[in-house]
Short mmCIF file of C-alpha atoms in Angstrom, two decimals:
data_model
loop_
_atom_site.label_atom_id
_atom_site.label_comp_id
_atom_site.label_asym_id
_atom_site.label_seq_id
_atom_site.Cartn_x
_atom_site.Cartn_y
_atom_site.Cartn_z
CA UNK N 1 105.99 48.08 113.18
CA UNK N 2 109.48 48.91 112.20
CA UNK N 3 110.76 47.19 108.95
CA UNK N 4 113.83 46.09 110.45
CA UNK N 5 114.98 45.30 113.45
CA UNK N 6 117.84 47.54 114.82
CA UNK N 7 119.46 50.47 112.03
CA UNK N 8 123.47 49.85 111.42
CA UNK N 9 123.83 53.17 110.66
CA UNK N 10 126.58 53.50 107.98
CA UNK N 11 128.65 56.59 107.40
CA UNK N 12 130.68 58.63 104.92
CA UNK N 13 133.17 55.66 104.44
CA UNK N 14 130.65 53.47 103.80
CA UNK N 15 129.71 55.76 101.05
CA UNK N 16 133.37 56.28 99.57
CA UNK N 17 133.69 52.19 99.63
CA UNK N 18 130.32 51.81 97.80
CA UNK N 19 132.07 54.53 95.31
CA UNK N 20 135.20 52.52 95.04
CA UNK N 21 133.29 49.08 94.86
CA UNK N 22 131.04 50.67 91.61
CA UNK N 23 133.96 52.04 90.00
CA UNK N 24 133.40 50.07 86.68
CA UNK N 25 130.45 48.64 87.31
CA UNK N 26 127.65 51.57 86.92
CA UNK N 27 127.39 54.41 84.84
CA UNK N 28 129.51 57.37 86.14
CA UNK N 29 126.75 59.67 84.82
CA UNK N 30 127.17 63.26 83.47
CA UNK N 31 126.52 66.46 85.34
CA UNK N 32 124.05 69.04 83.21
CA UNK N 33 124.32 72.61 83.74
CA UNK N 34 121.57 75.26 81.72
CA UNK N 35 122.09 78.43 82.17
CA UNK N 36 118.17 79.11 81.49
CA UNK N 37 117.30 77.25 84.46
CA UNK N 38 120.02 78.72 86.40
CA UNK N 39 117.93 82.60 85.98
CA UNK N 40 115.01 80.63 87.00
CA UNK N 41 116.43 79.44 89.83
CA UNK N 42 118.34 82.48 90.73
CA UNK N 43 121.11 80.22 91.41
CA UNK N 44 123.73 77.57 89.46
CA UNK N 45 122.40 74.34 89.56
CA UNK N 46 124.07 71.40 88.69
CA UNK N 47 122.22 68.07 87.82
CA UNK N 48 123.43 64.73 88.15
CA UNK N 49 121.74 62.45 85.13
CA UNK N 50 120.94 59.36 86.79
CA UNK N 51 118.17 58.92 84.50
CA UNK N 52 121.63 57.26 82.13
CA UNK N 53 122.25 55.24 84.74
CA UNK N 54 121.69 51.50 83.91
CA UNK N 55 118.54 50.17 84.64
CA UNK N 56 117.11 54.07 83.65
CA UNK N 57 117.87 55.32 87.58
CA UNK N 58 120.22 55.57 90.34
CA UNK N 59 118.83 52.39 92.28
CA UNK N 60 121.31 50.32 89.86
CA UNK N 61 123.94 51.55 92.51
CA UNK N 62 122.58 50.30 95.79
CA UNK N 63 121.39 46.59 93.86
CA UNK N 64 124.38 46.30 92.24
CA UNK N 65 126.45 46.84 95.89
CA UNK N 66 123.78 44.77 97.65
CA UNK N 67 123.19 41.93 95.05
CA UNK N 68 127.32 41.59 94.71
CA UNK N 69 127.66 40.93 98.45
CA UNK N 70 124.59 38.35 98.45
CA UNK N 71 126.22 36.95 95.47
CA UNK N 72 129.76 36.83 97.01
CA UNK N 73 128.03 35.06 100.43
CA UNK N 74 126.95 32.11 98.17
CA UNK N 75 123.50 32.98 97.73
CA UNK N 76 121.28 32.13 94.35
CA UNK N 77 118.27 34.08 94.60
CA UNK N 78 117.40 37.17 95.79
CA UNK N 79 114.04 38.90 96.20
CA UNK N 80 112.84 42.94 96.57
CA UNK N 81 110.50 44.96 96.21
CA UNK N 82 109.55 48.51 95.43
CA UNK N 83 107.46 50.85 93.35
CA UNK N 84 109.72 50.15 90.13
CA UNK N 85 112.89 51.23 89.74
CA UNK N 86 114.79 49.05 92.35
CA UNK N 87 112.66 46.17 91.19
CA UNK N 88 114.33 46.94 88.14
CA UNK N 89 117.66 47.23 88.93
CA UNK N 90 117.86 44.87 91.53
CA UNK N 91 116.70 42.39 88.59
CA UNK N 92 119.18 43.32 86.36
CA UNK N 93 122.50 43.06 89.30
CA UNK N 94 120.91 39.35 89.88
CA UNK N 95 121.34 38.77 86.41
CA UNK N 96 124.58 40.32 85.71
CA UNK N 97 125.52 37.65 89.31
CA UNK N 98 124.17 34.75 87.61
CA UNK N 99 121.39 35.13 91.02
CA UNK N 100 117.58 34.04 90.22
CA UNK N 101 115.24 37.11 91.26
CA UNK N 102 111.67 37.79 92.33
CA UNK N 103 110.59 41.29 92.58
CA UNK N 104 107.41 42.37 93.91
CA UNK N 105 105.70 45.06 92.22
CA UNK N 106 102.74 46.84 93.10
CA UNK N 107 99.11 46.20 91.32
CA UNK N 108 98.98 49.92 90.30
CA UNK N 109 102.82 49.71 88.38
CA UNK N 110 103.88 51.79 85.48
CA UNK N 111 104.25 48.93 83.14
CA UNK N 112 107.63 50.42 82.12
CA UNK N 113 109.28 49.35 84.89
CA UNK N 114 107.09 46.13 84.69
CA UNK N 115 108.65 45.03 82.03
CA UNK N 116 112.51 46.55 82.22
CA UNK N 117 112.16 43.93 85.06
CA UNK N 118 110.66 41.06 83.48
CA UNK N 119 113.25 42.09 80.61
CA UNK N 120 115.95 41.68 82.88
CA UNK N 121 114.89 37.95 84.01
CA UNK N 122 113.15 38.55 87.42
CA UNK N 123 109.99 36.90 88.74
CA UNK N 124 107.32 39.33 88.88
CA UNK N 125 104.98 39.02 91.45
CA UNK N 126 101.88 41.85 91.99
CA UNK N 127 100.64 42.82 95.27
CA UNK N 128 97.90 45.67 96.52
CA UNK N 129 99.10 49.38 96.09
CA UNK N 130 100.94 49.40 99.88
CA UNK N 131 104.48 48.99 100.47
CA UNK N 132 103.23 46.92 103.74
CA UNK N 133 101.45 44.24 101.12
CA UNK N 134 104.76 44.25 99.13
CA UNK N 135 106.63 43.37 102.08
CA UNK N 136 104.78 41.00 103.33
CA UNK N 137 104.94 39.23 100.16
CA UNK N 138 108.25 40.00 99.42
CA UNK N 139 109.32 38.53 103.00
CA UNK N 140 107.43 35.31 102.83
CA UNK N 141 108.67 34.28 99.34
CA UNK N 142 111.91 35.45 100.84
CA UNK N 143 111.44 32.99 103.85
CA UNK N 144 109.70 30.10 101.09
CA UNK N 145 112.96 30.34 99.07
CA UNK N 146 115.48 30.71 101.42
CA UNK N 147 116.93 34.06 99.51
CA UNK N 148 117.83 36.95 100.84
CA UNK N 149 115.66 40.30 100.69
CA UNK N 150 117.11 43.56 99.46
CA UNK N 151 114.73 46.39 100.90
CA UNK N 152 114.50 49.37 98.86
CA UNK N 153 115.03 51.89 101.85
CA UNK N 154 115.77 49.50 105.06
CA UNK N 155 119.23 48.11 103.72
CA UNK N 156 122.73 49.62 104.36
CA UNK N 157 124.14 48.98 100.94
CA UNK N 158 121.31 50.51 99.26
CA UNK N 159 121.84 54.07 101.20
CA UNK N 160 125.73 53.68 100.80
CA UNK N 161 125.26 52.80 97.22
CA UNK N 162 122.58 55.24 96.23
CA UNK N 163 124.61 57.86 97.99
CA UNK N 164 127.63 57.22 95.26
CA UNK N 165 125.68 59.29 93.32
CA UNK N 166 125.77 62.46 95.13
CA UNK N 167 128.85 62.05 95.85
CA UNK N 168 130.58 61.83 92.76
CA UNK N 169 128.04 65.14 92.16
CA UNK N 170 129.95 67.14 94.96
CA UNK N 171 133.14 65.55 93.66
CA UNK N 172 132.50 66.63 90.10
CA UNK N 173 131.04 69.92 91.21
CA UNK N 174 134.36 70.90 93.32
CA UNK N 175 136.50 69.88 90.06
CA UNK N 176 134.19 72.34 87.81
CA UNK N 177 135.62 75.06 90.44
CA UNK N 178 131.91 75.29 91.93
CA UNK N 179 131.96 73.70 95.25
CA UNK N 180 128.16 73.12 95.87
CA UNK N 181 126.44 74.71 98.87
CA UNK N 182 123.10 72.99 99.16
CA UNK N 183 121.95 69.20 97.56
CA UNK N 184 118.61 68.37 96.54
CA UNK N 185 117.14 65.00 96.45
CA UNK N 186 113.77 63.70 96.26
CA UNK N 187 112.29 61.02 98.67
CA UNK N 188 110.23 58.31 98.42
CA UNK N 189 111.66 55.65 100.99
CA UNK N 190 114.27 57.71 101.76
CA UNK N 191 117.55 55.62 100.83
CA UNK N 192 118.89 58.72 98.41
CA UNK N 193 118.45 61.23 100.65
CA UNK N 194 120.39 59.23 103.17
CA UNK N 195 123.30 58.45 101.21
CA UNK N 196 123.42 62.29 100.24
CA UNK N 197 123.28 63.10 103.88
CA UNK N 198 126.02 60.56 104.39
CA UNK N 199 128.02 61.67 101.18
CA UNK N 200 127.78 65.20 102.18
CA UNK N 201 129.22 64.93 106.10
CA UNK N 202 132.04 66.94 107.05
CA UNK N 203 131.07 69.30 104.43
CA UNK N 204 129.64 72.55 104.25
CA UNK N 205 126.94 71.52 102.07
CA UNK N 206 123.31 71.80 103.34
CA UNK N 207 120.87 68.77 102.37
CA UNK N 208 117.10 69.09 101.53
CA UNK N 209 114.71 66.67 100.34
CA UNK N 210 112.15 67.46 97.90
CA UNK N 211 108.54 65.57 98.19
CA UNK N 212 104.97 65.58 96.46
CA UNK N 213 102.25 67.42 98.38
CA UNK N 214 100.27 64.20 100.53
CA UNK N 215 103.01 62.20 99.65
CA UNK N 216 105.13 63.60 102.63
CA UNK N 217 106.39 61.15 105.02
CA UNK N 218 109.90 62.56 105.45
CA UNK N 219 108.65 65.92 106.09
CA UNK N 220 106.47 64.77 109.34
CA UNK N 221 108.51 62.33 110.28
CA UNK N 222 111.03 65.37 111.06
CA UNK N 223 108.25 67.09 112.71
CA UNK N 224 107.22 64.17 114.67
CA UNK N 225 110.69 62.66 115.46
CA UNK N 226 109.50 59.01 114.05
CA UNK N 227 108.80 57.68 111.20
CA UNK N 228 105.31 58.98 110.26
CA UNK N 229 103.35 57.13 107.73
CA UNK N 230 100.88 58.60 105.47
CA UNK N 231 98.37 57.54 103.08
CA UNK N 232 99.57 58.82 100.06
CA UNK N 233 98.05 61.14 97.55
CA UNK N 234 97.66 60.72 93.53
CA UNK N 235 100.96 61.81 92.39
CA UNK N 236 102.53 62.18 88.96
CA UNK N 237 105.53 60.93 90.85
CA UNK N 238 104.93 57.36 90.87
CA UNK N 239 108.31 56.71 92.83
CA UNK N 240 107.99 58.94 95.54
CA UNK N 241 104.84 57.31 97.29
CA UNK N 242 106.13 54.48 99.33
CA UNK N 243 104.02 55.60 102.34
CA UNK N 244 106.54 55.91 105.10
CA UNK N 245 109.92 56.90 105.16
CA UNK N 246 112.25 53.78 105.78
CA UNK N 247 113.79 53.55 109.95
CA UNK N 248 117.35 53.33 108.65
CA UNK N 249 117.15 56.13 105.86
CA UNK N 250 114.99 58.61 108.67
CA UNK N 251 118.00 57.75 111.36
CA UNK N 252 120.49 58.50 109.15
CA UNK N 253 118.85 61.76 108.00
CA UNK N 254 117.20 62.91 110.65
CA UNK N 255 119.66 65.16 112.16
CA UNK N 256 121.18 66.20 108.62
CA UNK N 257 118.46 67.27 106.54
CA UNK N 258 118.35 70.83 106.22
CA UNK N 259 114.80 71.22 105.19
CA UNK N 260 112.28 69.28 102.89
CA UNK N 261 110.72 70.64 100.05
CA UNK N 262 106.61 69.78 99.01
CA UNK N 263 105.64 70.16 95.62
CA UNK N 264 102.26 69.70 93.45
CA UNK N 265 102.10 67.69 90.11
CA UNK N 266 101.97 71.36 88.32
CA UNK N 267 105.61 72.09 89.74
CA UNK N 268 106.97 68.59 88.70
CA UNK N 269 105.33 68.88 84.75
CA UNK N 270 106.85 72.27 84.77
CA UNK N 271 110.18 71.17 85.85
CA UNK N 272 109.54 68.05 83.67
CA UNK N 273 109.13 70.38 80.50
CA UNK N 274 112.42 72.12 81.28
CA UNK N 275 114.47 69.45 81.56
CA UNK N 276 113.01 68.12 78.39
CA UNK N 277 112.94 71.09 75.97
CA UNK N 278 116.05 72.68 76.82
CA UNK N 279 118.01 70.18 78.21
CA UNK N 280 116.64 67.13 75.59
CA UNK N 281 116.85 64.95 78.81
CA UNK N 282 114.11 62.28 79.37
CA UNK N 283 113.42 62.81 83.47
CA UNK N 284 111.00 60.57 85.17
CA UNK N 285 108.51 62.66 87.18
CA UNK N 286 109.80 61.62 89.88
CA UNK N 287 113.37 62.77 88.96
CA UNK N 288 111.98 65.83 87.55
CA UNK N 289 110.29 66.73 91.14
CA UNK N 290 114.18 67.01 92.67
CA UNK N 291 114.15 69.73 90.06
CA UNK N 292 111.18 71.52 91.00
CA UNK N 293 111.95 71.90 94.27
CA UNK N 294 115.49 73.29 93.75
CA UNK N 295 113.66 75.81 92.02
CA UNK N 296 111.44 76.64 95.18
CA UNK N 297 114.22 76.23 97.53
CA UNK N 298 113.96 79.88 99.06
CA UNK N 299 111.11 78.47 100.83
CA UNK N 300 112.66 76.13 102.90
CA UNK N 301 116.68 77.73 103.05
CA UNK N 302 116.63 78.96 106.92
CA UNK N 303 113.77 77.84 107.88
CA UNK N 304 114.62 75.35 110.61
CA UNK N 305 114.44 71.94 108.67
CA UNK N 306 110.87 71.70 107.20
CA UNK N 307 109.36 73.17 105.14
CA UNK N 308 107.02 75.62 104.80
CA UNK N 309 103.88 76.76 102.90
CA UNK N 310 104.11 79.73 101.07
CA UNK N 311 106.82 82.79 101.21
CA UNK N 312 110.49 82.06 102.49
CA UNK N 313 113.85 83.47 102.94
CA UNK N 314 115.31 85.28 100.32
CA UNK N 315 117.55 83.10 98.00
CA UNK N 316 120.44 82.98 97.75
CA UNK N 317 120.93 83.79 101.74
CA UNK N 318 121.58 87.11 102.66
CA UNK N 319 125.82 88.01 102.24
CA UNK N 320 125.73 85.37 99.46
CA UNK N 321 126.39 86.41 95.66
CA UNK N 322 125.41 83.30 94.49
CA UNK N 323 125.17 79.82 95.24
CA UNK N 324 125.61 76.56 93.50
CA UNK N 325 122.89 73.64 94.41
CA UNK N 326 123.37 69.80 92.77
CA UNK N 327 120.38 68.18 91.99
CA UNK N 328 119.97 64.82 91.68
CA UNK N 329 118.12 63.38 88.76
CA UNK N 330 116.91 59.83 90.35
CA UNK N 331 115.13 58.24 86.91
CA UNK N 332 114.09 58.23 83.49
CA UNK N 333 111.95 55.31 83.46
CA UNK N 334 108.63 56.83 81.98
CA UNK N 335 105.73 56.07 79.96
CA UNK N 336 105.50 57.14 76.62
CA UNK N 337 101.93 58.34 77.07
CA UNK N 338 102.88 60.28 79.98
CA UNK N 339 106.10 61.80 78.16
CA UNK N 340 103.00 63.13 75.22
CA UNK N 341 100.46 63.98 77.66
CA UNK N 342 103.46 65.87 79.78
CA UNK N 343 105.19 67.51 76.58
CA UNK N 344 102.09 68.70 74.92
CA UNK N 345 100.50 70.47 77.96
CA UNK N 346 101.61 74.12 77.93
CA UNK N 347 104.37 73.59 75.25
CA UNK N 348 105.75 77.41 76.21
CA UNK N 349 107.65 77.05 79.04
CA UNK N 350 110.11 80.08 79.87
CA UNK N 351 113.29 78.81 78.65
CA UNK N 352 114.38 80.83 76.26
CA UNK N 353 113.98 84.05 78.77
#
């Protein structure tokens, strides 16, 4: 059953107001550039650190956009759920509102993001592993309460909000006097790679989302022309297994996404390690899987909008000297065990080459 009713489908101005609303508000995060990963990429790549963002990812933009117009409407509670990081961040917008917040987490949480949002005043309430449980939690103490729920994925504000981030990417990469030609962001309900669909219209710039292997929902969603659950796999990226891509963020992107991108935990520790050790920068997994598949991104680049297994088209295209791709780096909320186990597991990566 569809999570909401009938999709408003914002646009680019929607976007550009969410930008002008944040101005102030959120972190206007810094763009990274290594040249290391730039030879391993064959291309420049540019990535956006929303791992500084407040709240430790980019979902402070959406909650703080969402929560401010709840707030503004007279509201005095609001209640979401997610996998973590919105939980988080829509916890910390209700407090910065003066708004009481229950967030619905599931069982199976990293209990970093746990407790960032019991930190930041919210309710915490656990339910199954399934984003259908959390919902239908999250909407009946919505209902009980009488406060409004902020979806994570189903919500216009979120995609216009979370799409402030790649914008202000493009913007900043066009200033740097390296327009970008292709933007990667990884899915899990699919609110980011809506707004960066949204935030790159009327441009040039080609869109592809980057998801873990069995954890896939976006990619056969396009094939199937729905919204396609799937059960998902084990996955180091805890943020990227909703189950099924939202309906608003899949009719938004459906039409715009130039390919999607599947990788395997390997890929995201690898592109985990880089970011770390030559970088210093403290990615999430599921940030650090945007990276990973920027770095396989000659397997998707002309190949009709999904993805596919093994080989590709040369990279950059054929007639093109070079090519400049922003990547956006969602979070860096992440246990410290896994930031040990992850660091001290083949401690040589290829940076220095």
């Amino acid at each position: 059953m569809p999570r909401i009713d009938a999709p408003v489908l914002p646009d680019r101005t929607h976007v550009e107001e969410a930008a002008r609303a944040l101005s102030g508000r959120v972190v206007r995060t810094p763009v990274l550039h290594s040249p290391a990963i730039d030879r391993l990429a064959g291309a420049r790549i540019l990535l956006k650190a929303e791992n500084l963002q407040d709240g430790g990812s980019y979902k402070m933009r959406g909650a703080m956009l969402a929560v401010g117009r709840i707030a503004a409407a007279g509201h005095t509670g609001v209640v979401a759920q997610s996998t973590g990081n919105h939980a988080v961040a829509v916890a910390l917008a209700a407090r910065r509102h003066g708004l009481a917040a229950t967030v619905v987490l599931p069982e199976d949480a990293a209990p970093v993001k746990v407790d960032r949002a019991r930190a930041a005043g919210a309710r915490v309430v656990r339910a199954g592993t399934t984003v259908e449980e959390r919902l239908a939690v999250a909407r009946r103490i919505a209902e009980m309460e009488g406060h409004p729920l902020v979806d994570a994925y189903d919500h216009p504000d979120v995609v216009a909000g979370q799409g402030s981030a790649s914008l202000e990417l493009i913007e900043d990469a066009a200033r740097r006097g390296t327009p970008l030609d292709a933007l990667v962001v990884p899915v899990g309900g699919g609110g980011g790679i809506a707004g960066a669909c949204l935030a790159a219209t009327g441009t040039p710039i080609e869109v592809y989302g980057v998801e873990p292997v069995g954890c896939d929902s976006l990619a056969r969603s396009l094939a199937a022309g729905r919204p396609t659950p799937v059960a998902p796999a084990p996955s180091l990226a805890d943020g990227l297994r909703p189950g099924c891509v939202g309906d608003l963020p899949f009719a938004v992107a459906r039409n715009r996404v130039r390919g999607v991108v599947r990788v395997d935990d390997d890929a995201i520790a690898e592109a985990f390690r880089l970011l770390l050790l030559d970088l210093k920068v403290l990615v999430e997994p599921s940030g650090a899987a945007a990276l990973a598949g920027a770095l396989r991104l000659g397997e998707v680049a002309g190949a009709g909008g999904v993805a596919r297994p093994g080989g590709g088209a040369p990279w950059p295209p054929e007639g093109r000297r070079w090519m400049t791709v922003g990547v956006v780096l969602t979070g860096g909320n992440v246990e410290a065990d896994l930031v040990a186990r992850l660091a001290g597991d083949r401690m040589t990566v290829g940076v220095a080459a």
